[in-house]
PDB file of C-alpha atoms in Angstrom:
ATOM      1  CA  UNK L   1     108.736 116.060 112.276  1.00  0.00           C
ATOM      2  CA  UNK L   2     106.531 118.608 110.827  1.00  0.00           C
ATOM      3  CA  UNK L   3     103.108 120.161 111.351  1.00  0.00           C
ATOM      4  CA  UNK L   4     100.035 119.230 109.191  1.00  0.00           C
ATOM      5  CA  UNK L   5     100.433 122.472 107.367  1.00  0.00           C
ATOM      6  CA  UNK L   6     103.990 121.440 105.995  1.00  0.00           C
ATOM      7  CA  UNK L   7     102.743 117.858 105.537  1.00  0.00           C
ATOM      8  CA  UNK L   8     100.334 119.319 103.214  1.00  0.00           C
ATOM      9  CA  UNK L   9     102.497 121.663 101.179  1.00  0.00           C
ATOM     10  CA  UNK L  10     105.222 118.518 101.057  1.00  0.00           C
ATOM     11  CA  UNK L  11     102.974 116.319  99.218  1.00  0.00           C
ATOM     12  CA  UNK L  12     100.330 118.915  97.729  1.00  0.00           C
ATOM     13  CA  UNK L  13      97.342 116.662  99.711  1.00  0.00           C
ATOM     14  CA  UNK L  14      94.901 119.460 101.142  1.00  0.00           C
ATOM     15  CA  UNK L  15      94.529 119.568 105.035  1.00  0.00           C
ATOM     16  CA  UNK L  16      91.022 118.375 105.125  1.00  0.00           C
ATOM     17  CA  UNK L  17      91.661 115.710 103.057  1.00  0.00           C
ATOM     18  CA  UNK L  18      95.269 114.148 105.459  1.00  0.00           C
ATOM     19  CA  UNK L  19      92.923 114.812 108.276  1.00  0.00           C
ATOM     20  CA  UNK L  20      90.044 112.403 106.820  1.00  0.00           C
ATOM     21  CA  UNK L  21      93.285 109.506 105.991  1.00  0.00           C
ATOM     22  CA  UNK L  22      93.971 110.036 109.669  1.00  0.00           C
ATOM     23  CA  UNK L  23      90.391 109.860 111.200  1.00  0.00           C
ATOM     24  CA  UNK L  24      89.926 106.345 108.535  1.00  0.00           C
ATOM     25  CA  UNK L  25      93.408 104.837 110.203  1.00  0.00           C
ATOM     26  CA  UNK L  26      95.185 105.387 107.381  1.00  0.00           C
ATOM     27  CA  UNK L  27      98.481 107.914 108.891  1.00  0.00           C
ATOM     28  CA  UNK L  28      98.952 108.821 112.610  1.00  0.00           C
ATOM     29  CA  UNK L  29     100.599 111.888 114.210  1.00  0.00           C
ATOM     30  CA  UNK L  30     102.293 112.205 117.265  1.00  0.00           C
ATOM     31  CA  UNK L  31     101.891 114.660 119.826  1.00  0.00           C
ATOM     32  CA  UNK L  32     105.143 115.694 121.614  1.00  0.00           C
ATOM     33  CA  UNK L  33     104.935 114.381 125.012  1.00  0.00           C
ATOM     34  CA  UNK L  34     106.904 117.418 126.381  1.00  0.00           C
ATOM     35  CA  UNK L  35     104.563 119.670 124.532  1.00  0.00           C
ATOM     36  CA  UNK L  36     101.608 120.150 127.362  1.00  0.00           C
ATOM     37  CA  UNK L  37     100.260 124.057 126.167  1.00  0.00           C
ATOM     38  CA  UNK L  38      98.814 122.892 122.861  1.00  0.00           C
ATOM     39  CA  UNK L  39      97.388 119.756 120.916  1.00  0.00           C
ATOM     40  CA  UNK L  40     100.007 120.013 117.893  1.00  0.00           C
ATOM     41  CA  UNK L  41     100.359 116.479 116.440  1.00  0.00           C
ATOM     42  CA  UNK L  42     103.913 115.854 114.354  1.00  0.00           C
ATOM     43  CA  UNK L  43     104.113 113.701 111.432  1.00  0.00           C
ATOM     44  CA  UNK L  44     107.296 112.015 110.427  1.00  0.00           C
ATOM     45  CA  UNK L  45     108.766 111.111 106.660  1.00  0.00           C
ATOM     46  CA  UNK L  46     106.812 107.797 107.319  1.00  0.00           C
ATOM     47  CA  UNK L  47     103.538 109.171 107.224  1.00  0.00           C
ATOM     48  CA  UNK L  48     104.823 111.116 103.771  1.00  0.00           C
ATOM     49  CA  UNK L  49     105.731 108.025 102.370  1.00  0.00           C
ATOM     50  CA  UNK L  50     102.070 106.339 103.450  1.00  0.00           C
ATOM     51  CA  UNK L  51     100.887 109.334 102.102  1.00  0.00           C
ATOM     52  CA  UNK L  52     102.781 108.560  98.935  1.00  0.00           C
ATOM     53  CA  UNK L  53     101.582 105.306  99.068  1.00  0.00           C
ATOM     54  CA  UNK L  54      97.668 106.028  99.316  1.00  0.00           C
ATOM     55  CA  UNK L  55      97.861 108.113  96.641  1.00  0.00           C
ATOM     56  CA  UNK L  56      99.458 105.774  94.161  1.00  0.00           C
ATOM     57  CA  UNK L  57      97.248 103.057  94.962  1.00  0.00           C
ATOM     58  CA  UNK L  58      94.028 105.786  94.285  1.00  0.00           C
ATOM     59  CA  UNK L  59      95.549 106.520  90.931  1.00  0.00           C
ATOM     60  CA  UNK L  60      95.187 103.160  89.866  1.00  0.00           C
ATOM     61  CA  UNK L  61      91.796 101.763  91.660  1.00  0.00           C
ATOM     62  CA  UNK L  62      92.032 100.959  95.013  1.00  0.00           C
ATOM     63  CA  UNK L  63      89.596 102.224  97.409  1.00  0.00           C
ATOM     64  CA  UNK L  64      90.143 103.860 100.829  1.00  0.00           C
ATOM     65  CA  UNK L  65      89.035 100.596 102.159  1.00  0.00           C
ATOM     66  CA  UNK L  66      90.914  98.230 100.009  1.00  0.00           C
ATOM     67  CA  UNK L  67      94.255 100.631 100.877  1.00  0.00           C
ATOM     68  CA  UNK L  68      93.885 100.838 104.909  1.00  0.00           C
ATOM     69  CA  UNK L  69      93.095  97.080 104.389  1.00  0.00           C
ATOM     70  CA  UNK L  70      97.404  96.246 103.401  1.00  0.00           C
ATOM     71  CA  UNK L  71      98.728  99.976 103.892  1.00  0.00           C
ATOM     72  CA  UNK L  72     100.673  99.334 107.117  1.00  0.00           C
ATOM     73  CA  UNK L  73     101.441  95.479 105.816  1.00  0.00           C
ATOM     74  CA  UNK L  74     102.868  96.538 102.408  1.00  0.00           C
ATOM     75  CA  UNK L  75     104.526  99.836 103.948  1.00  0.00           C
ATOM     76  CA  UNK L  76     106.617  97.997 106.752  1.00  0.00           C
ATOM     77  CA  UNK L  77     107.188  95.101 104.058  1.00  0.00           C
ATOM     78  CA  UNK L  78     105.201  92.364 106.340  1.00  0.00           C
ATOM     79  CA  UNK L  79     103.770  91.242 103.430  1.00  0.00           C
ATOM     80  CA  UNK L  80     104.585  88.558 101.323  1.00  0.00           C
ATOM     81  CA  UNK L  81     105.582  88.936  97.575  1.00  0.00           C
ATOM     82  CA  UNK L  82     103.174  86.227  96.944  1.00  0.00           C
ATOM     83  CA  UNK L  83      99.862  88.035  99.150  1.00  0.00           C
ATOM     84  CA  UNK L  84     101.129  91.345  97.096  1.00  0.00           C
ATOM     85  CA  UNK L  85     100.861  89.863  93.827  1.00  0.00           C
ATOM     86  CA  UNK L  86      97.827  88.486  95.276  1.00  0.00           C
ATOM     87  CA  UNK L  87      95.853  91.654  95.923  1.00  0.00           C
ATOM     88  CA  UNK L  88      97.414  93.277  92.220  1.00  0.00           C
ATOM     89  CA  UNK L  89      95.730  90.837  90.377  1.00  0.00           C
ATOM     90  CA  UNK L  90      92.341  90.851  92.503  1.00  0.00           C
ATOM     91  CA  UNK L  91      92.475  94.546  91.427  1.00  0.00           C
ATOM     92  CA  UNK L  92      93.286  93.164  87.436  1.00  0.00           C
ATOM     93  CA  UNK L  93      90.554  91.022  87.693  1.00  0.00           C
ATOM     94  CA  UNK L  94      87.956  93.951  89.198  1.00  0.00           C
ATOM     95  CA  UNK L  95      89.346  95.954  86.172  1.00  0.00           C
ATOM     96  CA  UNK L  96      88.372  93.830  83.633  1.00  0.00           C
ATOM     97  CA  UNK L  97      85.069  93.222  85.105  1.00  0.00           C
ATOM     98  CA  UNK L  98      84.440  96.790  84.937  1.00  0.00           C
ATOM     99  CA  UNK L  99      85.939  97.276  81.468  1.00  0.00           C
ATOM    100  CA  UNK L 100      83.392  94.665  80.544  1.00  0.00           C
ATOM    101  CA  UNK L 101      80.241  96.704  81.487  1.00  0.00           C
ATOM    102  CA  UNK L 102      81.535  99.639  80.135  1.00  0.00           C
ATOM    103  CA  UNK L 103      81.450  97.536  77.132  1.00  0.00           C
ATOM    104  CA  UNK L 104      77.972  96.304  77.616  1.00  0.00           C
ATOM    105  CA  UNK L 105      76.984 100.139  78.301  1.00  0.00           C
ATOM    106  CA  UNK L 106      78.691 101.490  74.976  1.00  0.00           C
ATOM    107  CA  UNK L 107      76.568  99.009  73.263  1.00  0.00           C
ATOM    108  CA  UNK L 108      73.060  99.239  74.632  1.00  0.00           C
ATOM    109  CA  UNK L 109      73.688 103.511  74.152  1.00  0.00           C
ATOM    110  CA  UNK L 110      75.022 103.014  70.701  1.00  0.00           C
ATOM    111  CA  UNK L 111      71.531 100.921  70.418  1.00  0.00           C
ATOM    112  CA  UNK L 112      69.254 103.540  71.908  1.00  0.00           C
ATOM    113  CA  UNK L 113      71.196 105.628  69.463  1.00  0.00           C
ATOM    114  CA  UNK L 114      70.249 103.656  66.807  1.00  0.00           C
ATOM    115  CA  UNK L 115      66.362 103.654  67.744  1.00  0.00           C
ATOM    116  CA  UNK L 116      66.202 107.150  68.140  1.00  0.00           C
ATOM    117  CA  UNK L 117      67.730 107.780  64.697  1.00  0.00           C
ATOM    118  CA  UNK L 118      65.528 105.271  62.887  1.00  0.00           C
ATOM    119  CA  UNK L 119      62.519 107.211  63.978  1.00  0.00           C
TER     120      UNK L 119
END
């Protein structure tokens, strides 16, 4: 168990920003029942490997939403190969769409770029 201070330096995530993950439902802490002369709450190596977890699936697209929506599922394995491969390739498909109006942006720029030149 380990204060949010050493949570942070173990996984490099800023205070402010495990505090927000655990206001959203992403992590919980744990406050030592014995403890009654301060409000320290505890994380385990659980919460670092959620942590883990939410930060991988931000490096490739997923939103805070999308992540709190199968965090606890995928983490404690209750969900299906099938429903992961599932949500991967909803992600895919949201890629491409957005690849696709990059696309369409590139061109109507390289157009305006076009016009201007001409003048």
């Amino acid at each position: 168990m380990r204060l949010i201070n050493q949570l942070s330096k173990e996984t490099g995530i800023p205070i402010g920003t495990i505090r927000f993950y655990e206001k959203s439902g992403l992590i919980n802490g744990e406050k030592k029942p014995e403890v009654k002369t301060n409000n320290y709450v505890y994380y385990g190596d659980d919460v670092i490997d959620k942590l883990r977890f939410i930060q991988m699936a931000k490096a490739v697209g997923f939103t805070l939403n999308e992540i709190k929506e199968v965090v606890d599922a995928w983490y404690l394995k209750k969900i299906s190969k099938k429903a992961q491969l599932e949500v991967l390739n909803k992600k895919l498909l949201q890629i491409d769409e957005k690849i696709q109006e990059l696309h369409a942006m590139k061109k109507q720029i390289a157009v305006c770029k076009e016009n201007i030149e001409r003048r």
